[in-house]
Amino acid sequence: MLQMRPPTKTVAALLAPGLLLTACTAMGSAPPSPSPDDVIKAATRKLTDDCLARQGLALPRPGQPTPSSVEQRRVSEALFGSGEAELSLRLPTGYVVRAHTDGCLAAAQQRLYGDQSRWFRTSVIVNNLRPEAEQTHRSLAEVRSRHRAEIAEWQRLRAHALTEATSLLTAKGRPSV
């Protein structure tokens, strides 16, 4: 049986418009913008990495050898703080959430949110609305209504953090997210 192949020029003529359209579409479309969460996470990571570096420390990265337990503890204390937690909030579920004000993460939150203590309080409350609703046998809408002030404060602090994070990450001329 004889196989016939279409002439190369014909195949190229048929494929060229599709390839050109694909190339133009790929080149013409901008990469998706990072989400606000991604921007804030990137700025937090930059601030905490810089803070650790000033102390001669670094977070372990994939592919690097695992640091000793002593080194891991030093990094953990530098990142999260040490000693007794200075911030504490008891939730309606009975759980107590605590945080330090002396670590690199606390410093990053202070820089981004403008007030680490208020950010801690409002974010813990807002992030635990569903468990509160379940614990108190109320609807989530009712619990949200009871915490309108905290939700508004969370939104205000988060907007401040996004502005600060964007400024921090674009300070050298281009985003580093």
PDB file of N, CA and C in Angstrom, residues 20-123:
ATOM      1  N   LEU A  20       0.643  31.228  14.547  1.00  0.00           N
ATOM      2  CA  LEU A  20       0.779  32.675  14.699  1.00  0.00           C
ATOM      3  C   LEU A  20      -0.220  33.197  15.725  1.00  0.00           C
ATOM      4  N   LEU A  21      -1.450  32.721  15.661  1.00  0.00           N
ATOM      5  CA  LEU A  21      -2.473  33.137  16.607  1.00  0.00           C
ATOM      6  C   LEU A  21      -2.087  32.715  18.019  1.00  0.00           C
ATOM      7  N   THR A  22      -1.596  31.498  18.181  1.00  0.00           N
ATOM      8  CA  THR A  22      -1.168  31.010  19.489  1.00  0.00           C
ATOM      9  C   THR A  22      -0.009  31.836  20.015  1.00  0.00           C
ATOM     10  N   ALA A  23       0.960  32.129  19.189  1.00  0.00           N
ATOM     11  CA  ALA A  23       2.122  32.910  19.601  1.00  0.00           C
ATOM     12  C   ALA A  23       1.709  34.323  19.985  1.00  0.00           C
ATOM     13  N   CYS A  24       0.830  34.936  19.208  1.00  0.00           N
ATOM     14  CA  CYS A  24       0.387  36.293  19.521  1.00  0.00           C
ATOM     15  C   CYS A  24      -0.399  36.320  20.817  1.00  0.00           C
ATOM     16  N   THR A  25      -1.238  35.336  21.023  1.00  0.00           N
ATOM     17  CA  THR A  25      -2.021  35.267  22.243  1.00  0.00           C
ATOM     18  C   THR A  25      -1.108  35.089  23.441  1.00  0.00           C
ATOM     19  N   ALA A  26      -0.136  34.201  23.340  1.00  0.00           N
ATOM     20  CA  ALA A  26       0.777  33.954  24.454  1.00  0.00           C
ATOM     21  C   ALA A  26       1.622  35.181  24.749  1.00  0.00           C
ATOM     22  N   MET A  27       2.083  35.867  23.693  1.00  0.00           N
ATOM     23  CA  MET A  27       2.928  37.043  23.910  1.00  0.00           C
ATOM     24  C   MET A  27       2.100  38.234  24.367  1.00  0.00           C
ATOM     25  N   GLY A  28       0.872  38.351  23.913  1.00  0.00           N
ATOM     26  CA  GLY A  28       0.054  39.504  24.209  1.00  0.00           C
ATOM     27  C   GLY A  28      -0.592  39.459  25.583  1.00  0.00           C
ATOM     28  N   SER A  29      -0.725  38.306  26.167  1.00  0.00           N
ATOM     29  CA  SER A  29      -1.390  38.235  27.460  1.00  0.00           C
ATOM     30  C   SER A  29      -0.365  38.372  28.576  1.00  0.00           C
ATOM     31  N   ALA A  30      -0.680  39.230  29.502  1.00  0.00           N
ATOM     32  CA  ALA A  30       0.206  39.446  30.649  1.00  0.00           C
ATOM     33  C   ALA A  30       0.051  38.290  31.628  1.00  0.00           C
ATOM     34  N   PRO A  31       1.107  38.009  32.384  1.00  0.00           N
ATOM     35  CA  PRO A  31       0.970  36.952  33.387  1.00  0.00           C
ATOM     36  C   PRO A  31      -0.070  37.370  34.421  1.00  0.00           C
ATOM     37  N   PRO A  32      -0.733  36.404  35.028  1.00  0.00           N
ATOM     38  CA  PRO A  32      -1.760  36.769  36.003  1.00  0.00           C
ATOM     39  C   PRO A  32      -1.132  37.518  37.184  1.00  0.00           C
ATOM     40  N   SER A  33      -1.857  38.490  37.680  1.00  0.00           N
ATOM     41  CA  SER A  33      -1.377  39.250  38.837  1.00  0.00           C
ATOM     42  C   SER A  33      -1.439  38.363  40.073  1.00  0.00           C
ATOM     43  N   PRO A  34      -0.467  38.530  40.972  1.00  0.00           N
ATOM     44  CA  PRO A  34      -0.519  37.740  42.203  1.00  0.00           C
ATOM     45  C   PRO A  34      -1.705  38.185  43.061  1.00  0.00           C
ATOM     46  N   SER A  35      -2.248  37.265  43.821  1.00  0.00           N
ATOM     47  CA  SER A  35      -3.363  37.590  44.704  1.00  0.00           C
ATOM     48  C   SER A  35      -2.844  38.432  45.875  1.00  0.00           C
ATOM     49  N   PRO A  36      -3.729  39.167  46.538  1.00  0.00           N
ATOM     50  CA  PRO A  36      -3.310  39.909  47.726  1.00  0.00           C
ATOM     51  C   PRO A  36      -2.630  39.003  48.760  1.00  0.00           C
ATOM     52  N   ASP A  37      -3.157  37.796  48.946  1.00  0.00           N
ATOM     53  CA  ASP A  37      -2.531  36.851  49.876  1.00  0.00           C
ATOM     54  C   ASP A  37      -1.091  36.555  49.471  1.00  0.00           C
ATOM     55  N   ASP A  38      -0.873  36.340  48.169  1.00  0.00           N
ATOM     56  CA  ASP A  38       0.474  36.039  47.684  1.00  0.00           C
ATOM     57  C   ASP A  38       1.425  37.213  47.886  1.00  0.00           C
ATOM     58  N   VAL A  39       0.926  38.428  47.685  1.00  0.00           N
ATOM     59  CA  VAL A  39       1.756  39.621  47.861  1.00  0.00           C
ATOM     60  C   VAL A  39       2.155  39.757  49.328  1.00  0.00           C
ATOM     61  N   ILE A  40       1.190  39.607  50.232  1.00  0.00           N
ATOM     62  CA  ILE A  40       1.476  39.731  51.665  1.00  0.00           C
ATOM     63  C   ILE A  40       2.403  38.605  52.123  1.00  0.00           C
ATOM     64  N   LYS A  41       2.179  37.391  51.637  1.00  0.00           N
ATOM     65  CA  LYS A  41       3.064  36.263  52.001  1.00  0.00           C
ATOM     66  C   LYS A  41       4.491  36.505  51.512  1.00  0.00           C
ATOM     67  N   ALA A  42       4.623  37.011  50.294  1.00  0.00           N
ATOM     68  CA  ALA A  42       5.960  37.273  49.750  1.00  0.00           C
ATOM     69  C   ALA A  42       6.674  38.346  50.562  1.00  0.00           C
ATOM     70  N   ALA A  43       5.967  39.391  50.947  1.00  0.00           N
ATOM     71  CA  ALA A  43       6.579  40.455  51.748  1.00  0.00           C
ATOM     72  C   ALA A  43       6.931  39.934  53.137  1.00  0.00           C
ATOM     73  N   THR A  44       6.063  39.128  53.718  1.00  0.00           N
ATOM     74  CA  THR A  44       6.353  38.539  55.027  1.00  0.00           C
ATOM     75  C   THR A  44       7.599  37.673  54.940  1.00  0.00           C
ATOM     76  N   ARG A  45       7.674  36.886  53.891  1.00  0.00           N
ATOM     77  CA  ARG A  45       8.838  36.008  53.691  1.00  0.00           C
ATOM     78  C   ARG A  45      10.117  36.837  53.539  1.00  0.00           C
ATOM     79  N   LYS A  46      10.045  37.905  52.757  1.00  0.00           N
ATOM     80  CA  LYS A  46      11.214  38.774  52.567  1.00  0.00           C
ATOM     81  C   LYS A  46      11.645  39.386  53.889  1.00  0.00           C
ATOM     82  N   LEU A  47      10.689  39.929  54.640  1.00  0.00           N
ATOM     83  CA  LEU A  47      11.013  40.557  55.919  1.00  0.00           C
ATOM     84  C   LEU A  47      11.582  39.551  56.924  1.00  0.00           C
ATOM     85  N   THR A  48      10.989  38.371  56.994  1.00  0.00           N
ATOM     86  CA  THR A  48      11.493  37.378  57.959  1.00  0.00           C
ATOM     87  C   THR A  48      12.850  36.838  57.516  1.00  0.00           C
ATOM     88  N   ASP A  49      13.033  36.616  56.227  1.00  0.00           N
ATOM     89  CA  ASP A  49      14.349  36.164  55.739  1.00  0.00           C
ATOM     90  C   ASP A  49      15.428  37.198  56.037  1.00  0.00           C
ATOM     91  N   ASP A  50      15.119  38.476  55.792  1.00  0.00           N
ATOM     92  CA  ASP A  50      16.083  39.552  56.069  1.00  0.00           C
ATOM     93  C   ASP A  50      16.405  39.631  57.558  1.00  0.00           C
ATOM     94  N   CYS A  51      15.392  39.506  58.392  1.00  0.00           N
ATOM     95  CA  CYS A  51      15.567  39.549  59.844  1.00  0.00           C
ATOM     96  C   CYS A  51      16.456  38.394  60.309  1.00  0.00           C
ATOM     97  N   LEU A  52      16.185  37.203  59.815  1.00  0.00           N
ATOM     98  CA  LEU A  52      17.010  36.036  60.178  1.00  0.00           C
ATOM     99  C   LEU A  52      18.443  36.212  59.685  1.00  0.00           C
ATOM    100  N   ALA A  53      18.595  36.725  58.476  1.00  0.00           N
ATOM    101  CA  ALA A  53      19.933  36.912  57.901  1.00  0.00           C
ATOM    102  C   ALA A  53      20.758  37.876  58.749  1.00  0.00           C
ATOM    103  N   ARG A  54      20.111  38.922  59.278  1.00  0.00           N
ATOM    104  CA  ARG A  54      20.834  39.862  60.143  1.00  0.00           C
ATOM    105  C   ARG A  54      21.361  39.177  61.409  1.00  0.00           C
ATOM    106  N   GLN A  55      20.757  38.046  61.752  1.00  0.00           N
ATOM    107  CA  GLN A  55      21.182  37.289  62.930  1.00  0.00           C
ATOM    108  C   GLN A  55      22.084  36.108  62.549  1.00  0.00           C
ATOM    109  N   GLY A  56      22.429  36.042  61.271  1.00  0.00           N
ATOM    110  CA  GLY A  56      23.272  34.952  60.797  1.00  0.00           C
ATOM    111  C   GLY A  56      22.529  33.630  60.664  1.00  0.00           C
ATOM    112  N   LEU A  57      21.210  33.710  60.497  1.00  0.00           N
ATOM    113  CA  LEU A  57      20.372  32.509  60.414  1.00  0.00           C
ATOM    114  C   LEU A  57      19.609  32.484  59.096  1.00  0.00           C
ATOM    115  N   ALA A  58      19.072  31.328  58.767  1.00  0.00           N
ATOM    116  CA  ALA A  58      18.242  31.195  57.564  1.00  0.00           C
ATOM    117  C   ALA A  58      17.286  30.032  57.753  1.00  0.00           C
ATOM    118  N   LEU A  59      16.117  30.149  57.135  1.00  0.00           N
ATOM    119  CA  LEU A  59      15.176  29.029  57.130  1.00  0.00           C
ATOM    120  C   LEU A  59      15.739  27.922  56.256  1.00  0.00           C
ATOM    121  N   PRO A  60      15.560  26.669  56.663  1.00  0.00           N
ATOM    122  CA  PRO A  60      16.020  25.580  55.795  1.00  0.00           C
ATOM    123  C   PRO A  60      15.230  25.578  54.491  1.00  0.00           C
ATOM    124  N   ARG A  61      15.896  25.293  53.420  1.00  0.00           N
ATOM    125  CA  ARG A  61      15.289  25.242  52.088  1.00  0.00           C
ATOM    126  C   ARG A  61      15.341  23.807  51.574  1.00  0.00           C
ATOM    127  N   PRO A  62      14.407  23.458  50.693  1.00  0.00           N
ATOM    128  CA  PRO A  62      14.443  22.114  50.118  1.00  0.00           C
ATOM    129  C   PRO A  62      15.789  21.857  49.439  1.00  0.00           C
ATOM    130  N   GLY A  63      16.299  20.667  49.617  1.00  0.00           N
ATOM    131  CA  GLY A  63      17.557  20.285  48.998  1.00  0.00           C
ATOM    132  C   GLY A  63      18.778  20.597  49.849  1.00  0.00           C
ATOM    133  N   GLN A  64      18.580  21.358  50.918  1.00  0.00           N
ATOM    134  CA  GLN A  64      19.693  21.651  51.821  1.00  0.00           C
ATOM    135  C   GLN A  64      19.724  20.600  52.919  1.00  0.00           C
ATOM    136  N   PRO A  65      20.898  20.394  53.510  1.00  0.00           N
ATOM    137  CA  PRO A  65      20.968  19.440  54.611  1.00  0.00           C
ATOM    138  C   PRO A  65      20.132  19.927  55.802  1.00  0.00           C
ATOM    139  N   THR A  66      19.583  18.999  56.538  1.00  0.00           N
ATOM    140  CA  THR A  66      18.791  19.343  57.716  1.00  0.00           C
ATOM    141  C   THR A  66      19.713  19.889  58.799  1.00  0.00           C
ATOM    142  N   PRO A  67      19.386  21.080  59.328  1.00  0.00           N
ATOM    143  CA  PRO A  67      20.238  21.643  60.372  1.00  0.00           C
ATOM    144  C   PRO A  67      20.134  20.840  61.666  1.00  0.00           C
ATOM    145  N   SER A  68      21.108  21.019  62.527  1.00  0.00           N
ATOM    146  CA  SER A  68      21.099  20.326  63.820  1.00  0.00           C
ATOM    147  C   SER A  68      19.904  20.795  64.637  1.00  0.00           C
ATOM    148  N   SER A  69      19.559  20.053  65.664  1.00  0.00           N
ATOM    149  CA  SER A  69      18.421  20.428  66.503  1.00  0.00           C
ATOM    150  C   SER A  69      18.696  21.755  67.222  1.00  0.00           C
ATOM    151  N   VAL A  70      19.943  22.006  67.580  1.00  0.00           N
ATOM    152  CA  VAL A  70      20.305  23.277  68.216  1.00  0.00           C
ATOM    153  C   VAL A  70      20.074  24.427  67.235  1.00  0.00           C
ATOM    154  N   GLU A  71      20.508  24.252  65.989  1.00  0.00           N
ATOM    155  CA  GLU A  71      20.328  25.284  64.970  1.00  0.00           C
ATOM    156  C   GLU A  71      18.837  25.478  64.666  1.00  0.00           C
ATOM    157  N   GLN A  72      18.076  24.394  64.599  1.00  0.00           N
ATOM    158  CA  GLN A  72      16.639  24.494  64.359  1.00  0.00           C
ATOM    159  C   GLN A  72      15.967  25.298  65.463  1.00  0.00           C
ATOM    160  N   ARG A  73      16.374  25.077  66.694  1.00  0.00           N
ATOM    161  CA  ARG A  73      15.800  25.807  67.831  1.00  0.00           C
ATOM    162  C   ARG A  73      16.158  27.294  67.753  1.00  0.00           C
ATOM    163  N   ARG A  74      17.401  27.606  67.398  1.00  0.00           N
ATOM    164  CA  ARG A  74      17.816  29.006  67.254  1.00  0.00           C
ATOM    165  C   ARG A  74      16.976  29.709  66.183  1.00  0.00           C
ATOM    166  N   VAL A  75      16.791  29.040  65.057  1.00  0.00           N
ATOM    167  CA  VAL A  75      15.997  29.620  63.968  1.00  0.00           C
ATOM    168  C   VAL A  75      14.545  29.791  64.419  1.00  0.00           C
ATOM    169  N   SER A  76      13.989  28.797  65.075  1.00  0.00           N
ATOM    170  CA  SER A  76      12.603  28.852  65.534  1.00  0.00           C
ATOM    171  C   SER A  76      12.397  29.997  66.525  1.00  0.00           C
ATOM    172  N   GLU A  77      13.311  30.142  67.483  1.00  0.00           N
ATOM    173  CA  GLU A  77      13.185  31.221  68.468  1.00  0.00           C
ATOM    174  C   GLU A  77      13.361  32.588  67.817  1.00  0.00           C
ATOM    175  N   ALA A  78      14.280  32.687  66.869  1.00  0.00           N
ATOM    176  CA  ALA A  78      14.472  33.959  66.172  1.00  0.00           C
ATOM    177  C   ALA A  78      13.249  34.295  65.317  1.00  0.00           C
ATOM    178  N   LEU A  79      12.651  33.294  64.716  1.00  0.00           N
ATOM    179  CA  LEU A  79      11.506  33.512  63.842  1.00  0.00           C
ATOM    180  C   LEU A  79      10.229  33.791  64.630  1.00  0.00           C
ATOM    181  N   PHE A  80       9.934  32.938  65.613  1.00  0.00           N
ATOM    182  CA  PHE A  80       8.652  33.015  66.322  1.00  0.00           C
ATOM    183  C   PHE A  80       8.718  33.713  67.674  1.00  0.00           C
ATOM    184  N   GLY A  81       9.905  33.962  68.209  1.00  0.00           N
ATOM    185  CA  GLY A  81      10.039  34.559  69.527  1.00  0.00           C
ATOM    186  C   GLY A  81      10.339  33.484  70.554  1.00  0.00           C
ATOM    187  N   SER A  82      10.690  33.926  71.749  1.00  0.00           N
ATOM    188  CA  SER A  82      11.050  32.961  72.795  1.00  0.00           C
ATOM    189  C   SER A  82      10.449  33.390  74.123  1.00  0.00           C
ATOM    190  N   GLY A  83      10.505  32.492  75.073  1.00  0.00           N
ATOM    191  CA  GLY A  83       9.958  32.776  76.395  1.00  0.00           C
ATOM    192  C   GLY A  83       8.440  32.720  76.383  1.00  0.00           C
ATOM    193  N   GLU A  84       7.860  33.385  77.367  1.00  0.00           N
ATOM    194  CA  GLU A  84       6.398  33.431  77.467  1.00  0.00           C
ATOM    195  C   GLU A  84       5.816  34.273  76.332  1.00  0.00           C
ATOM    196  N   ALA A  85       4.722  33.799  75.775  1.00  0.00           N
ATOM    197  CA  ALA A  85       4.034  34.555  74.720  1.00  0.00           C
ATOM    198  C   ALA A  85       3.399  35.801  75.327  1.00  0.00           C
ATOM    199  N   GLU A  86       3.610  36.931  74.682  1.00  0.00           N
ATOM    200  CA  GLU A  86       3.091  38.189  75.199  1.00  0.00           C
ATOM    201  C   GLU A  86       1.636  38.452  74.790  1.00  0.00           C
ATOM    202  N   LEU A  87       1.199  37.857  73.709  1.00  0.00           N
ATOM    203  CA  LEU A  87      -0.168  38.042  73.234  1.00  0.00           C
ATOM    204  C   LEU A  87      -0.963  36.771  73.472  1.00  0.00           C
ATOM    205  N   SER A  88      -2.202  36.933  73.920  1.00  0.00           N
ATOM    206  CA  SER A  88      -3.023  35.766  74.221  1.00  0.00           C
ATOM    207  C   SER A  88      -4.491  36.139  74.043  1.00  0.00           C
ATOM    208  N   LEU A  89      -5.253  35.210  73.491  1.00  0.00           N
ATOM    209  CA  LEU A  89      -6.683  35.431  73.309  1.00  0.00           C
ATOM    210  C   LEU A  89      -7.414  34.112  73.492  1.00  0.00           C
ATOM    211  N   ARG A  90      -8.396  34.105  74.402  1.00  0.00           N
ATOM    212  CA  ARG A  90      -9.236  32.920  74.612  1.00  0.00           C
ATOM    213  C   ARG A  90     -10.438  33.012  73.685  1.00  0.00           C
ATOM    214  N   LEU A  91     -10.639  31.964  72.916  1.00  0.00           N
ATOM    215  CA  LEU A  91     -11.751  31.911  71.970  1.00  0.00           C
ATOM    216  C   LEU A  91     -12.998  31.354  72.647  1.00  0.00           C
ATOM    217  N   PRO A  92     -14.180  31.623  72.089  1.00  0.00           N
ATOM    218  CA  PRO A  92     -15.410  31.054  72.640  1.00  0.00           C
ATOM    219  C   PRO A  92     -15.405  29.516  72.635  1.00  0.00           C
ATOM    220  N   THR A  93     -14.547  28.927  71.827  1.00  0.00           N
ATOM    221  CA  THR A  93     -14.443  27.462  71.791  1.00  0.00           C
ATOM    222  C   THR A  93     -13.659  26.931  72.987  1.00  0.00           C
ATOM    223  N   GLY A  94     -13.032  27.831  73.740  1.00  0.00           N
ATOM    224  CA  GLY A  94     -12.233  27.433  74.886  1.00  0.00           C
ATOM    225  C   GLY A  94     -10.738  27.401  74.592  1.00  0.00           C
ATOM    226  N   TYR A  95     -10.384  27.376  73.334  1.00  0.00           N
ATOM    227  CA  TYR A  95      -8.960  27.364  72.971  1.00  0.00           C
ATOM    228  C   TYR A  95      -8.331  28.726  73.258  1.00  0.00           C
ATOM    229  N   VAL A  96      -7.070  28.680  73.634  1.00  0.00           N
ATOM    230  CA  VAL A  96      -6.315  29.907  73.849  1.00  0.00           C
ATOM    231  C   VAL A  96      -5.233  29.967  72.773  1.00  0.00           C
ATOM    232  N   VAL A  97      -5.187  31.089  72.069  1.00  0.00           N
ATOM    233  CA  VAL A  97      -4.187  31.299  71.024  1.00  0.00           C
ATOM    234  C   VAL A  97      -3.184  32.312  71.575  1.00  0.00           C
ATOM    235  N   ARG A  98      -1.890  31.975  71.409  1.00  0.00           N
ATOM    236  CA  ARG A  98      -0.834  32.840  71.922  1.00  0.00           C
ATOM    237  C   ARG A  98       0.155  33.166  70.808  1.00  0.00           C
ATOM    238  N   ALA A  99       0.821  34.306  70.962  1.00  0.00           N
ATOM    239  CA  ALA A  99       1.861  34.696  70.007  1.00  0.00           C
ATOM    240  C   ALA A  99       2.890  35.563  70.720  1.00  0.00           C
ATOM    241  N   HIS A 100       4.064  35.565  70.152  1.00  0.00           N
ATOM    242  CA  HIS A 100       5.162  36.384  70.673  1.00  0.00           C
ATOM    243  C   HIS A 100       5.203  37.718  69.946  1.00  0.00           C
ATOM    244  N   THR A 101       5.844  38.690  70.597  1.00  0.00           N
ATOM    245  CA  THR A 101       6.039  39.992  69.973  1.00  0.00           C
ATOM    246  C   THR A 101       7.510  40.260  69.684  1.00  0.00           C
ATOM    247  N   ASP A 102       8.374  39.258  69.939  1.00  0.00           N
ATOM    248  CA  ASP A 102       9.810  39.509  69.831  1.00  0.00           C
ATOM    249  C   ASP A 102      10.517  38.764  68.708  1.00  0.00           C
ATOM    250  N   GLY A 103       9.841  38.054  67.872  1.00  0.00           N
ATOM    251  CA  GLY A 103      10.505  37.329  66.793  1.00  0.00           C
ATOM    252  C   GLY A 103      10.437  38.062  65.463  1.00  0.00           C
ATOM    253  N   CYS A 104      11.090  37.480  64.468  1.00  0.00           N
ATOM    254  CA  CYS A 104      11.103  38.062  63.121  1.00  0.00           C
ATOM    255  C   CYS A 104       9.705  38.125  62.520  1.00  0.00           C
ATOM    256  N   LEU A 105       8.885  37.117  62.791  1.00  0.00           N
ATOM    257  CA  LEU A 105       7.519  37.133  62.270  1.00  0.00           C
ATOM    258  C   LEU A 105       6.729  38.278  62.895  1.00  0.00           C
ATOM    259  N   ALA A 106       6.893  38.502  64.189  1.00  0.00           N
ATOM    260  CA  ALA A 106       6.215  39.615  64.864  1.00  0.00           C
ATOM    261  C   ALA A 106       6.668  40.944  64.274  1.00  0.00           C
ATOM    262  N   ALA A 107       7.958  41.086  64.015  1.00  0.00           N
ATOM    263  CA  ALA A 107       8.481  42.320  63.422  1.00  0.00           C
ATOM    264  C   ALA A 107       7.901  42.530  62.023  1.00  0.00           C
ATOM    265  N   ALA A 108       7.785  41.451  61.249  1.00  0.00           N
ATOM    266  CA  ALA A 108       7.200  41.554  59.907  1.00  0.00           C
ATOM    267  C   ALA A 108       5.733  41.968  59.996  1.00  0.00           C
ATOM    268  N   GLN A 109       4.989  41.377  60.918  1.00  0.00           N
ATOM    269  CA  GLN A 109       3.586  41.747  61.082  1.00  0.00           C
ATOM    270  C   GLN A 109       3.451  43.202  61.530  1.00  0.00           C
ATOM    271  N   GLN A 110       4.317  43.644  62.419  1.00  0.00           N
ATOM    272  CA  GLN A 110       4.289  45.040  62.858  1.00  0.00           C
ATOM    273  C   GLN A 110       4.517  45.967  61.667  1.00  0.00           C
ATOM    274  N   ARG A 111       5.480  45.631  60.847  1.00  0.00           N
ATOM    275  CA  ARG A 111       5.805  46.463  59.681  1.00  0.00           C
ATOM    276  C   ARG A 111       4.651  46.477  58.678  1.00  0.00           C
ATOM    277  N   LEU A 112       4.110  45.307  58.381  1.00  0.00           N
ATOM    278  CA  LEU A 112       3.081  45.226  57.346  1.00  0.00           C
ATOM    279  C   LEU A 112       1.716  45.726  57.818  1.00  0.00           C
ATOM    280  N   TYR A 113       1.295  45.310  59.014  1.00  0.00           N
ATOM    281  CA  TYR A 113      -0.054  45.633  59.482  1.00  0.00           C
ATOM    282  C   TYR A 113      -0.113  46.926  60.288  1.00  0.00           C
ATOM    283  N   GLY A 114       1.047  47.411  60.727  1.00  0.00           N
ATOM    284  CA  GLY A 114       1.078  48.657  61.475  1.00  0.00           C
ATOM    285  C   GLY A 114       0.824  48.504  62.959  1.00  0.00           C
ATOM    286  N   ASP A 115       0.263  47.385  63.379  1.00  0.00           N
ATOM    287  CA  ASP A 115      -0.018  47.134  64.795  1.00  0.00           C
ATOM    288  C   ASP A 115      -0.158  45.622  64.979  1.00  0.00           C
ATOM    289  N   GLN A 116       0.909  44.999  65.416  1.00  0.00           N
ATOM    290  CA  GLN A 116       0.912  43.543  65.518  1.00  0.00           C
ATOM    291  C   GLN A 116      -0.119  43.036  66.528  1.00  0.00           C
ATOM    292  N   SER A 117      -0.288  43.735  67.647  1.00  0.00           N
ATOM    293  CA  SER A 117      -1.248  43.301  68.670  1.00  0.00           C
ATOM    294  C   SER A 117      -2.673  43.318  68.130  1.00  0.00           C
ATOM    295  N   ARG A 118      -3.044  44.400  67.438  1.00  0.00           N
ATOM    296  CA  ARG A 118      -4.397  44.463  66.868  1.00  0.00           C
ATOM    297  C   ARG A 118      -4.568  43.441  65.759  1.00  0.00           C
ATOM    298  N   TRP A 119      -3.516  43.245  64.948  1.00  0.00           N
ATOM    299  CA  TRP A 119      -3.605  42.234  63.890  1.00  0.00           C
ATOM    300  C   TRP A 119      -3.795  40.843  64.496  1.00  0.00           C
ATOM    301  N   PHE A 120      -3.032  40.539  65.535  1.00  0.00           N
ATOM    302  CA  PHE A 120      -3.165  39.246  66.205  1.00  0.00           C
ATOM    303  C   PHE A 120      -4.602  39.041  66.671  1.00  0.00           C
ATOM    304  N   ARG A 121      -5.123  40.001  67.420  1.00  0.00           N
ATOM    305  CA  ARG A 121      -6.466  39.864  67.992  1.00  0.00           C
ATOM    306  C   ARG A 121      -7.527  39.706  66.903  1.00  0.00           C
ATOM    307  N   THR A 122      -7.539  40.618  65.925  1.00  0.00           N
ATOM    308  CA  THR A 122      -8.597  40.564  64.915  1.00  0.00           C
ATOM    309  C   THR A 122      -8.454  39.351  64.002  1.00  0.00           C
ATOM    310  N   SER A 123      -7.229  38.985  63.645  1.00  0.00           N
ATOM    311  CA  SER A 123      -7.074  37.837  62.744  1.00  0.00           C
ATOM    312  C   SER A 123      -7.458  36.535  63.441  1.00  0.00           C
TER     313      SER A 123
END
